[in-house]
XYZ file of C-alpha atoms in Angstrom:
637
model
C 28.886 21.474 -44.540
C 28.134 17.755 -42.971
C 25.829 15.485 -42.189
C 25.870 12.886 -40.287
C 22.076 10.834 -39.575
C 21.358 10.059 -35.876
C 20.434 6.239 -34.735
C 18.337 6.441 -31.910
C 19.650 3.214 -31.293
C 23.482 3.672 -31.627
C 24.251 7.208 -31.046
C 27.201 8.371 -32.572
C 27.324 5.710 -34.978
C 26.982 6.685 -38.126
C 29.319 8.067 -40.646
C 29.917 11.694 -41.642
C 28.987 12.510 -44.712
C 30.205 15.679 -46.720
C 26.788 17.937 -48.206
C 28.830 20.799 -49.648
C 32.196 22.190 -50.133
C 32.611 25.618 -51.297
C 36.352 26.617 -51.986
C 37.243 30.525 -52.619
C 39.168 29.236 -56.074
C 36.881 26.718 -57.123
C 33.220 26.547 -57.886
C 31.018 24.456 -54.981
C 30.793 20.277 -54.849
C 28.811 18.330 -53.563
C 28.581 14.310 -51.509
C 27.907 12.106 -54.575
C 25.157 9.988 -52.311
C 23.528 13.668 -51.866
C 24.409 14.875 -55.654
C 20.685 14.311 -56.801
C 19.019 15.915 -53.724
C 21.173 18.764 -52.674
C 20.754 21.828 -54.227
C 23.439 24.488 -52.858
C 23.478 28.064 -53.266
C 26.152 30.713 -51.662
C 26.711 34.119 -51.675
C 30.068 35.282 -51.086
C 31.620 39.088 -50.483
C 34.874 40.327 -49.055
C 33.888 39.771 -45.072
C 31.108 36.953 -45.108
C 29.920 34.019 -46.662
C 26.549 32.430 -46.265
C 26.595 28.868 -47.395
C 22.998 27.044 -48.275
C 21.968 23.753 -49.100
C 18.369 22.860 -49.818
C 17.690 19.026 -49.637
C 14.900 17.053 -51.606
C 12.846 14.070 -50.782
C 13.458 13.497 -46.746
C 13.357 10.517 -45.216
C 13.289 9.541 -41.626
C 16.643 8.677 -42.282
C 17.984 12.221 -42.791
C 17.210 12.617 -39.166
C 20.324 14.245 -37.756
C 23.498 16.501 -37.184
C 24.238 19.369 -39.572
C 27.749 20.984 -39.047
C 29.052 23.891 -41.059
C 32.512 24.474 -40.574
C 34.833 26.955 -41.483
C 38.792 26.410 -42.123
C 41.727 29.145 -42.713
C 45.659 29.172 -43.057
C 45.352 32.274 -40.540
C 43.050 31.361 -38.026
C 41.685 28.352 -36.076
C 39.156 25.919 -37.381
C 35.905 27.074 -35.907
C 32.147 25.101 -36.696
C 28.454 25.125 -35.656
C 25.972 22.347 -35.168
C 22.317 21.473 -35.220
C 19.654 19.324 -35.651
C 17.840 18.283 -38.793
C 14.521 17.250 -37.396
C 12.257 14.827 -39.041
C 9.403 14.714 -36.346
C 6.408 13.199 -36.115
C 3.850 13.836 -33.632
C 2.897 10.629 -31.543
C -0.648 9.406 -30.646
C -1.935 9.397 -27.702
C -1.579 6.199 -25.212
C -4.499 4.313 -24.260
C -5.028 2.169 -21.212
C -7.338 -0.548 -20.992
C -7.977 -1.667 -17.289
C -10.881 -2.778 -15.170
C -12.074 -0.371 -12.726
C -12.515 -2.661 -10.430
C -11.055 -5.884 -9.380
C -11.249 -8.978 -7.259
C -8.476 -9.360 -4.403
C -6.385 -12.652 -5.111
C -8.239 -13.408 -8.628
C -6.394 -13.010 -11.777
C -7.546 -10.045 -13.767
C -8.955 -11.158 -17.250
C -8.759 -9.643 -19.871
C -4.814 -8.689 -19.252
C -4.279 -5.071 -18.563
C -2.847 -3.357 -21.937
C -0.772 0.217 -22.276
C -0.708 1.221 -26.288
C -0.120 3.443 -28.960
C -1.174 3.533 -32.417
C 1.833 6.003 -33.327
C 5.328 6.327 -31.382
C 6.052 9.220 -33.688
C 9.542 10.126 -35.070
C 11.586 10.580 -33.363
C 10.213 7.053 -31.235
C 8.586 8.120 -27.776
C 8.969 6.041 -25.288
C 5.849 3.657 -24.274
C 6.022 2.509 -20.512
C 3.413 0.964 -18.102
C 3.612 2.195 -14.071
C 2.046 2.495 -10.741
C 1.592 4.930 -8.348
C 0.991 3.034 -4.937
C -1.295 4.607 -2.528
C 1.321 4.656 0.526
C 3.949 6.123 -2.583
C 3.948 9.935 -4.765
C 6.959 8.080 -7.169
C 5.453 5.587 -9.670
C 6.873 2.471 -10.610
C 8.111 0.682 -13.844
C 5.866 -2.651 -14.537
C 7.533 -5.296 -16.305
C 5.156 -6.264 -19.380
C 5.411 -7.736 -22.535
C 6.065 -5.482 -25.685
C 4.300 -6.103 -29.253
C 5.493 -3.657 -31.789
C 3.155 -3.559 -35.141
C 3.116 -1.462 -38.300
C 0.867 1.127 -38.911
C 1.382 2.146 -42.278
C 3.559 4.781 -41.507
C 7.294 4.844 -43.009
C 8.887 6.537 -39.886
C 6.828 5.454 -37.089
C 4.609 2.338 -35.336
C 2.250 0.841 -33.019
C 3.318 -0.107 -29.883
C 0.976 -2.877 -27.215
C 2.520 -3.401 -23.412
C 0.402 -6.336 -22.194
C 0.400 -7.187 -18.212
C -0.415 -10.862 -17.689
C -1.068 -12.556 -14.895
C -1.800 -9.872 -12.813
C -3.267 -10.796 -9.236
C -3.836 -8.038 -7.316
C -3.520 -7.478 -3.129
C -5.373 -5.321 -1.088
C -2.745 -3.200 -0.371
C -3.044 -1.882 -4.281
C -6.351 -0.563 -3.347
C -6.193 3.130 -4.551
C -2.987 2.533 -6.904
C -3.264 4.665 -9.776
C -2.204 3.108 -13.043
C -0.399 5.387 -15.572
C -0.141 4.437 -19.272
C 2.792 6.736 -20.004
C 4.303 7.573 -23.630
C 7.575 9.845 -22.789
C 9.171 12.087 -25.056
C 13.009 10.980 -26.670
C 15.662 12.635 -25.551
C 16.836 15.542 -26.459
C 20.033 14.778 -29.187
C 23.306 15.660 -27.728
C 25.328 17.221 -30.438
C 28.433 16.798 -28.464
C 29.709 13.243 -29.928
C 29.167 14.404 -33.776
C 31.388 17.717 -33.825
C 34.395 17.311 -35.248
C 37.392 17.709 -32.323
C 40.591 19.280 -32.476
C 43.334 17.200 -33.662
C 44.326 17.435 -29.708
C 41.500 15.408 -28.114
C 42.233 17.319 -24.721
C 42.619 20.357 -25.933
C 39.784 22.927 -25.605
C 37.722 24.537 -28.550
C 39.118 27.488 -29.474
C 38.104 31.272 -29.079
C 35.747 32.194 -31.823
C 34.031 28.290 -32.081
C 30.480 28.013 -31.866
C 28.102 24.998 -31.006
C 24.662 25.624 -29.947
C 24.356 21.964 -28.404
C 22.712 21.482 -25.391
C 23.414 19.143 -22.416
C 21.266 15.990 -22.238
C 17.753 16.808 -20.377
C 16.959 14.497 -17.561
C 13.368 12.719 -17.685
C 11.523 14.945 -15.830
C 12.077 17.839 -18.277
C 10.912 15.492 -21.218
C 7.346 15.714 -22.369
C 4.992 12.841 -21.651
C 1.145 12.176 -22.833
C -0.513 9.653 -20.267
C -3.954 8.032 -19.830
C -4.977 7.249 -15.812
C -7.118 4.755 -14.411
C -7.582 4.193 -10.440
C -7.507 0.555 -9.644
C -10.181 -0.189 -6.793
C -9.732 -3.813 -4.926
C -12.156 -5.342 -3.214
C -11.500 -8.122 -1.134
C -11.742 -11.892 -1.638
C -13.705 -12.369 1.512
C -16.811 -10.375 0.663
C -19.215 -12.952 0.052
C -18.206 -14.956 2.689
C -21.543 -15.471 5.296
C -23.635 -14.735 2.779
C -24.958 -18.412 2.022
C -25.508 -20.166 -1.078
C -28.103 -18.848 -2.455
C -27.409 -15.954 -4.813
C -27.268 -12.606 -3.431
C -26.875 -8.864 -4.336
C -24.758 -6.529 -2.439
C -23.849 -3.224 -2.472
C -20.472 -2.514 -4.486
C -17.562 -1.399 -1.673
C -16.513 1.809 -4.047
C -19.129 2.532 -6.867
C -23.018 3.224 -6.361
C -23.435 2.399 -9.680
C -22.168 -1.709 -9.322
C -23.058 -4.187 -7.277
C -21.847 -7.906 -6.479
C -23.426 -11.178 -6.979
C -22.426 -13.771 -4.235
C -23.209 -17.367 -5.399
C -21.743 -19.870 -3.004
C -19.259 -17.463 -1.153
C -17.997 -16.580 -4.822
C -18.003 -12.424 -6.688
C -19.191 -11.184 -10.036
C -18.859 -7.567 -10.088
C -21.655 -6.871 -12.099
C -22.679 -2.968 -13.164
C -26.107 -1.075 -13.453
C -27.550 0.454 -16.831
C -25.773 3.800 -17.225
C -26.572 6.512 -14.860
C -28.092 4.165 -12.095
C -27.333 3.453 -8.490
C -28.046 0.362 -7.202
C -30.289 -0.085 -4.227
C -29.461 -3.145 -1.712
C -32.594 -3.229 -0.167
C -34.642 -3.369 -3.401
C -31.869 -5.172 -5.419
C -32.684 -2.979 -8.058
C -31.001 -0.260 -10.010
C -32.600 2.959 -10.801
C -34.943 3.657 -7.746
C -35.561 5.815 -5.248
C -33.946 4.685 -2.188
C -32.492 5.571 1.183
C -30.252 3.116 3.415
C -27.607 3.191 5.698
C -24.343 1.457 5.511
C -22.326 0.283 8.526
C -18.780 0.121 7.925
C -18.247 -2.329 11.642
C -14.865 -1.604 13.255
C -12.270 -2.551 15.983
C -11.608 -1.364 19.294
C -8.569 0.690 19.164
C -7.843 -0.296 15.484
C -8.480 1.556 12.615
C -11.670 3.025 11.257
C -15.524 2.456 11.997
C -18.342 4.561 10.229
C -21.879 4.866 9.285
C -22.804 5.926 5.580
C -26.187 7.705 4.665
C -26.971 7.117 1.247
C -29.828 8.853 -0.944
C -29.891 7.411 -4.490
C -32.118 8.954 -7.202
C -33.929 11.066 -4.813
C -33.420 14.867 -6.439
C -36.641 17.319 -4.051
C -34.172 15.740 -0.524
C -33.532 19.040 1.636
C -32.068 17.245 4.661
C -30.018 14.187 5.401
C -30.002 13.182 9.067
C -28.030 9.921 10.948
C -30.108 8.858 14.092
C -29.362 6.378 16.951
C -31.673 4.673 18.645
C -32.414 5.617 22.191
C -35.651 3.698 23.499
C -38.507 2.190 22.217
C -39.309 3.600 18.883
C -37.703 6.635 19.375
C -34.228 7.801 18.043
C -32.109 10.948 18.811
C -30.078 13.051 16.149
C -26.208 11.940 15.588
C -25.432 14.801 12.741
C -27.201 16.116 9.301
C -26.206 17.819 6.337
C -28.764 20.462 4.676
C -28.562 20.537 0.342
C -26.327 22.923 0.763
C -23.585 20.632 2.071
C -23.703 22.420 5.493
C -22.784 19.530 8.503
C -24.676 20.015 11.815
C -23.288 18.067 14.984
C -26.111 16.850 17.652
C -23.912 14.186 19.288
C -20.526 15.814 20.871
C -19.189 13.306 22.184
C -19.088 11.571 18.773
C -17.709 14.503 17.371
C -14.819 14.158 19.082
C -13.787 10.613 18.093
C -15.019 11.212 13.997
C -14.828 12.931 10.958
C -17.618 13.703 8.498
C -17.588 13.775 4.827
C -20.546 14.820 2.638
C -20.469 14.428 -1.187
C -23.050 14.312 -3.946
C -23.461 14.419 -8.184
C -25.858 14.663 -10.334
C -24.796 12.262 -12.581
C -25.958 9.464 -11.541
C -28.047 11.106 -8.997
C -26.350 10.403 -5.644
C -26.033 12.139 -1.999
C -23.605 10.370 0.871
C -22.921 11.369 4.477
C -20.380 9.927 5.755
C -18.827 9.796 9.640
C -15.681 7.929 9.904
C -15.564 7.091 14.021
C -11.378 6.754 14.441
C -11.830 6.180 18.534
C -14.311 3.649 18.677
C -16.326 2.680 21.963
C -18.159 -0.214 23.337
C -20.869 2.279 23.577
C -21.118 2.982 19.604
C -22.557 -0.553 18.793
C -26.437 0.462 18.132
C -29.069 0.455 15.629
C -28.506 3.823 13.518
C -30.773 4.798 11.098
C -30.709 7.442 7.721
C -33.360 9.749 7.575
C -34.391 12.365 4.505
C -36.594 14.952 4.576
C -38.239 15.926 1.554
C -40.265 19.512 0.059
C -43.448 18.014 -0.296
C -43.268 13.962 0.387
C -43.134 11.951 3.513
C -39.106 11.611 5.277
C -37.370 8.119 3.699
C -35.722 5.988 6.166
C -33.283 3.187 6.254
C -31.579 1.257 9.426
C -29.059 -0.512 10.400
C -27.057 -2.394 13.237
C -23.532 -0.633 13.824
C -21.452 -3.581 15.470
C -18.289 -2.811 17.914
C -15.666 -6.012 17.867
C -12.896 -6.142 19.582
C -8.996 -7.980 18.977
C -8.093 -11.269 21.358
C -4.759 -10.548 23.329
C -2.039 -12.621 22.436
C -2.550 -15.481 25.476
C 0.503 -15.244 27.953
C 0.942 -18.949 28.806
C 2.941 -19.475 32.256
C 4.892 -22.903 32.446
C 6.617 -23.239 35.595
C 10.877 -23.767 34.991
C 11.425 -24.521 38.749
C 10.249 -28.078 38.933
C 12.557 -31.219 40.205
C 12.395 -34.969 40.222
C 11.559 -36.196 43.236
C 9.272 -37.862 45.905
C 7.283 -34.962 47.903
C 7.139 -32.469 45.249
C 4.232 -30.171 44.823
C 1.994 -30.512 41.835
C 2.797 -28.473 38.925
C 0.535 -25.710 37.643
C 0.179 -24.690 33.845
C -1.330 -20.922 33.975
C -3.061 -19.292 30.289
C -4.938 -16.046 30.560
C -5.975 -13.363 27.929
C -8.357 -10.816 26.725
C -11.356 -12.739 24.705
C -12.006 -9.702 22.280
C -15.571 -9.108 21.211
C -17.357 -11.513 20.248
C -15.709 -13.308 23.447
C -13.517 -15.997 21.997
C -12.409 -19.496 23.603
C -9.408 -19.561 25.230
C -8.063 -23.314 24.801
C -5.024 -25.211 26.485
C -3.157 -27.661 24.390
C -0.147 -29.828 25.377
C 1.433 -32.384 23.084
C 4.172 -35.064 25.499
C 7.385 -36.323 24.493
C 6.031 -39.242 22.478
C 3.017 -37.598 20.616
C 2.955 -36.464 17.166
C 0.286 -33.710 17.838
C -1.382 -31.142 20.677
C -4.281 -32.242 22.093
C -6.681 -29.713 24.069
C -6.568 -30.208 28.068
C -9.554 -28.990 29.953
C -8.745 -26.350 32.844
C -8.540 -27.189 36.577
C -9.722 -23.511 38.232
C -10.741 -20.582 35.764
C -11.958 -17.199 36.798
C -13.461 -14.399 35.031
C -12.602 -10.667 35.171
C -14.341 -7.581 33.787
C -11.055 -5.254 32.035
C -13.500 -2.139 31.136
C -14.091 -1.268 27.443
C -17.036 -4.412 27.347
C -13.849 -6.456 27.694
C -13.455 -9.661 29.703
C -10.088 -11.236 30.649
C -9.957 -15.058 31.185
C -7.255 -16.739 33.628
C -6.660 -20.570 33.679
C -5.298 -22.977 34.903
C -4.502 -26.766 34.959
C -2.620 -28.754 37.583
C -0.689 -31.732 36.882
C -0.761 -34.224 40.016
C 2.162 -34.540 41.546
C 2.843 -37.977 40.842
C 2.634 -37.225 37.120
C 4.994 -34.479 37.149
C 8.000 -36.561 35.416
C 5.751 -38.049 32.872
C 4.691 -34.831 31.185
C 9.004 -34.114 31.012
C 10.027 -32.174 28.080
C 5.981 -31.578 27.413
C 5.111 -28.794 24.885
C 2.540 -26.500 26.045
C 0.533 -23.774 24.095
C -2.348 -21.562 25.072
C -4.839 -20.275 21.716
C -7.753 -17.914 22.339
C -10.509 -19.086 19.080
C -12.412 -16.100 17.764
C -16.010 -16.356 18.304
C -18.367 -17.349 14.727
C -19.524 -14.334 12.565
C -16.475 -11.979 13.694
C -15.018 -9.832 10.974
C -12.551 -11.748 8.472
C -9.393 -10.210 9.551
C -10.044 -11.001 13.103
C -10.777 -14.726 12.519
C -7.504 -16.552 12.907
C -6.481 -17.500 16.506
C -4.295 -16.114 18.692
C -1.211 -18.067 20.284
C 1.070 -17.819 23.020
C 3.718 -19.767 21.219
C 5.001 -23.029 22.212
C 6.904 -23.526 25.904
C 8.050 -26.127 27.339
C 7.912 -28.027 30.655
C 11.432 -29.501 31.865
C 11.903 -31.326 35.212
C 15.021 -31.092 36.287
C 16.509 -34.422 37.258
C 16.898 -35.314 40.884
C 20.399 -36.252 40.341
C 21.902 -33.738 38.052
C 24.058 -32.791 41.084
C 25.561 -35.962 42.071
C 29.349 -35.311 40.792
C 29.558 -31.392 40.491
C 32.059 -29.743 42.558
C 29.782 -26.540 41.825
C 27.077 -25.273 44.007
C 25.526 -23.051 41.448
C 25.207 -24.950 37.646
C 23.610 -23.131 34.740
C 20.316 -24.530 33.908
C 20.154 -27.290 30.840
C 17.254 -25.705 29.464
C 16.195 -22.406 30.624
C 19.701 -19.794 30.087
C 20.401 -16.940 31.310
C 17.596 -16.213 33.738
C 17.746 -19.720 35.590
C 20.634 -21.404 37.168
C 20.651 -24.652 39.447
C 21.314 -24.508 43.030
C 22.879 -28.092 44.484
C 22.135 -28.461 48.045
C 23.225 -31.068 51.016
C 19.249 -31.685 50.950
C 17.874 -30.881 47.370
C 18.427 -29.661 44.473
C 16.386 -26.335 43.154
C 16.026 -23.637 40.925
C 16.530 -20.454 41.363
C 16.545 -16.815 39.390
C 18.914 -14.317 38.668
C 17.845 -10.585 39.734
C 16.033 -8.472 37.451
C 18.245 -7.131 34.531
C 21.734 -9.973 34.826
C 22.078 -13.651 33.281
C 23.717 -16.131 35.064
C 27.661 -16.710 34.183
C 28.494 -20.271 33.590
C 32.419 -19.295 34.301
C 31.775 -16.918 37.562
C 29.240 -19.468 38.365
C 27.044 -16.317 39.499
C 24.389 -13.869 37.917
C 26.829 -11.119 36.985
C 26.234 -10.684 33.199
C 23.600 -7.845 32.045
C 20.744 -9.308 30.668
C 19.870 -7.754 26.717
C 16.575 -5.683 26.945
C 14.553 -4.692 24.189
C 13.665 -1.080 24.864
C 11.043 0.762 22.297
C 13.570 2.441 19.692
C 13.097 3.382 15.999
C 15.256 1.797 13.178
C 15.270 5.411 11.780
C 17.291 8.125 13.963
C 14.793 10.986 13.498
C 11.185 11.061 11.812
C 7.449 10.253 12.035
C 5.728 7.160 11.800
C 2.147 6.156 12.050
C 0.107 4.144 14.650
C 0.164 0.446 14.030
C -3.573 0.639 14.900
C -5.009 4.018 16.167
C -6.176 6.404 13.620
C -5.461 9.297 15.564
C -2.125 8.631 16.874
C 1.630 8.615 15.761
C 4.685 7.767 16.000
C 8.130 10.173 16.781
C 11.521 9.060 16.392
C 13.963 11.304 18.157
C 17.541 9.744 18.264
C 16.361 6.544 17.638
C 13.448 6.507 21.292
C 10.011 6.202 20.183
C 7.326 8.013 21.649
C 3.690 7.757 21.144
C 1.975 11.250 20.132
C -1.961 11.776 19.789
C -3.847 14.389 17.638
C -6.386 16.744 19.312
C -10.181 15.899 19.277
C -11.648 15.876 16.214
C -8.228 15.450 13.995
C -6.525 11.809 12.490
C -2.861 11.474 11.367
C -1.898 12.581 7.407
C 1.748 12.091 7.369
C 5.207 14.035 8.238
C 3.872 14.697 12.000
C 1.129 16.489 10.816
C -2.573 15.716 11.958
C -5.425 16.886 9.770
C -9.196 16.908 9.834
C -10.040 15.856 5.965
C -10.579 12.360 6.311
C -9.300 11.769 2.580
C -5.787 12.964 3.803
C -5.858 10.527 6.519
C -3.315 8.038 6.570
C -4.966 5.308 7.875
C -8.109 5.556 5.387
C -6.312 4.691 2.697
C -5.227 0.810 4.370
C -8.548 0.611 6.010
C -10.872 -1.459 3.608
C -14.003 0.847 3.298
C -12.349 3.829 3.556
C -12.151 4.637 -0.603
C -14.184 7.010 -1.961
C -17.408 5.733 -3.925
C -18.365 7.605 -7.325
């Protein structure tokens, strides 16, 4: 009988060391390092043997591989193995992370995963991530303090994040403190082997190891926490002086915005804070606009009733005239949703929740096809047994995206006396707010693009409370060849108090204005010449009386050998990168996209349902795939 201790380190490493011998002819022995621990005992007849060996004082040390073997002149060696365990249970992990966290701003204190106890055998102590757009978590790279803990086999374990400064996009990531289970111990590289390593065992050998377990069969103990981000930007318009408002996610925080700057700050325990009152702990009634894009993403209005326990209806109302409003949709106690509005029910989604603790009702509808028509004063209204209704208003707002400007710089002009002026054409959608649409143009000897003001500009109503601008301006013609090699580019300027991720400008990207010399000709023996400037679309044509430019027909570049418009021009059709699959909207809630040997087409859900995932539509808003990147779209507790 062997024994040979296991490193969890260095497997296999260790030296065999004998426990007992028993010999038919000769009384037992025993491993002089074991001589003062091992006590054996046997008991012998004419067919069997049963070997024991009872060992004192264990250490963690002992851990390991017993094998009892058994040897013959007339017949083949044959052994068994096992495991001597020497376990000790672990504790449990413990994560220590905030809540919730500021987009951008370095989270302080650092984010700690730990243990008191690894147990023996060690566990395994790991920090991850589950990403909202992933089901697989994530190994974070931390730093690893090990400490004792007064226990002869086992210790402490601290994995410290540092530096950690969080996106938007981690909204919703779950963080797992995870303390995994060692693996199991394969036996395999402690038996002793036949004398011919390639030889197999032989009939009649025994070995009750096991092959090694992969990690998902392990055990694990884990602690949770869902990381909530809230964006950098939400203090911005709010002034200088201090001001409270309403936490994004949890009724029972709020933020403090001191010169565009936020403190999460949190009520006493149990309260919801109000943001009319700024107080925690009342009895209040508001409603939340959640403002949204045209065609992008998610809009919604949320009826809140904080501390408010006798409520027996919950109703969302839109103004129609006057003082008067008209019913939207309401939810009873019961949690029973009542449509009055259809043709909002066909673009939205409701979700009602509630708890007791802290005392808190919220109607939600999530509007995923938003209208022009949908920007109005709303209002929550709660009915009560025996008290007057509670109200609380508010204005829903509709904005809309700026079209990239399509800037139009003419590639036909030519030196010369007679010419016609040249005209420099910018239009695009203004978006809601309307934006400015600007014309800049930088010549061939300034460092920077100034704005030009526009000769002619009309006006055009594009439905959907849109407007479409179209510009122009017109260089005279006798300062055509001064603006040569000019760099042109056309910016539409959101309008002031439009939401943050609709507040940089859109551009039509730089062009440029060449004028073809009036004697690029003199010397060719060509009629046709490629263009210097603009390829494959635009070729020269030298005449007896002039020289102009001309274009190649739809779909063919102009060959600079052939001297004619005979190569096919490289189109960009709508394809996939993946040959088969499902993808969603870039913008539209309730739209996707399908890949079918690599051609994209654009599918739409029925009324009343959003994209999930896979090609499926559903309508839970919390499956939705486009409420979990939509800021807002979290669930509060």
């Amino acid at each position: 009988m062997t024994h040979t201790p296991v490193s969890q380190s260095e497997p296999g490493a260790q030296q065999r060391t004998t426990l007992v011998t028993l010999e038919r002819t000769e009384p037992y022995s025993t491993a002089t390092v074991y001589s003062y621990r091992v006590r054996p005992t046997y008991d012998m007849t004419a067919t069997k043997i049963r070997l024991s060996a009872t060992i004192r004082d264990i250490a963690c040390a002992d851990y390991g591989v017993i094998e009892c073997s058994v040897e013959s002149r007339a017949y083949p060696r044959t052994s068994s193995v096992g495991v001597l365990s020497i376990t000790s249970p672990p504790s449990k992990p413990v994560l220590v992370a905030p809540l919730d966290v500021l987009e951008n701003r370095e989270v302080t204190p650092a984010i700690t995963c730990s243990t008191d106890d690894v147990g023996y055998p060690h566990w395994s102590l790991a920090l991850k991530a589950v990403l909202p757009s992933a089901e697989t978590p994530i190994l974070i790279p931390t730093e690893k303090r090990r400490f004792s803990n007064g226990k002869r086999c086992s210790h402490g374990e601290t994995l410290t994040l540092k530096g950690y400064l969080p996106v938007l996009a981690a909204n919703g990531t779950i963080l797992v403190c995870e303390l995994l289970s060692p693996k199991p111990v394969d036996l395999n590289p402690y038996r002793i082997h036949l004398e011919n390593p390639g030889q197999s065992d032989p009939v009649g050998s025994r070995s009750n190891s096991k092959p090694s377990e992969e990690p998902g069969d392990r055990d694990a103990l884990t602690d949770e926490q869902l990381l909530m981000v809230i964006r950098d930007t939400i203090c911005h318009n709010k002034g200088k002086k201090p001001s409270l408002i309403r936490h994004p996610y949890l009724c029972t925080r709020y933020i403090v915005c001191e010169e565009q700057i936020a403190t999460i700050m949190a009520c006493p325990p149990e309260q919801c804070f109000d943001p009319n009152s700024g107080n925690c702990g009342v009895e209040a009634v508001f409603l939340e606009p959640i403002h949204g894009t045209l065609g992008d993403g998610l809009a919604g209005l949320a009826c809140s009733v904080i501390h408010v326990r006798d409520w027996t209806r919950m109703r969302i109302r839109r103004h129609s005239w006057g003082a008067f409003y008209d019913d939207v949709v309401e939810v009873n106690s019961e949690g029973q949703v009542t449509w009055h509005d259809d043709s909002l029910r066909k673009r939205a989604l409701t979700d009602f929740r509630s708890s007791a603790s802290p005392q808190l009702a919220e109607l939600y509808v999530w509007i995923y096809e938003l209208e022009c028509g949908d920007e109005d004063s709303y209002k929550c209204e709660v009915d009560r047994e025996e008290e007057e209704s509670m109200t609380g208003g508010h204005l829903l707002k509709v904005y809309a995206r700026a079209s990239p400007p399509v800037l139009a710089v003419p590639t036909t002009a030519v030196e010369g006396q007679g010419r016609e002026p040249v005209e420099i054409k910018c239009e695009a959608t203004l978006g809601r707010p309307r934006g400015t649409l600007t014309l800049k143009r930088k010549l061939q000897r300034e460092d920077e693009f100034r704005p030009v003001a526009f000769s002619l500009t009309t006006m055009q109503d594009v439905g959907a409370c849109l407007i479409r601008q179209k510009s122009s301006f017109t260089i005279p013609k006798e300062e055509v060849f001064a603006h040569n090699s000019s760099q042109w580019v056309c910016e539409v300027r959101p309008s002031e108090g439009t939401l943050d991720y609709l507040s940089e400008a859109a551009s039509s990207g730089h062009q440029e204005l060449y004028i073809v010399p009036d004697d690029i000709c003199i010397g060719q023996f060509q009629e046709l010449l490629p263009h210097p400037v603009y390829g494959c679309k635009h070729f020269l044509h030298c005449g007896d009386a002039e020289t102009s430019v001309r274009t190649c027909r739809p779909g063919t570049c102009f060959n600079a050998i052939t001297h004619w418009c005979d190569i096919p021009a490289i189109g960009k059709p709508g394809q996939c990168e993946m040959t088969s699959g499902y993808l969603p909207h870039e913008t539209a809630c309730n739209k996707y996209i399908n890949c079918a040997g690599g051609e994209l087409t654009i599918e739409r859900c029925p009324d009343g349902a959003v994209y999930a995932s896979d090609g499926q539509c559903t309508t839970d808003i919390h499956e939705a795939f486009c409420s979990k990147q939509i800021y807002g779209a979290r669930s509060r507790s």
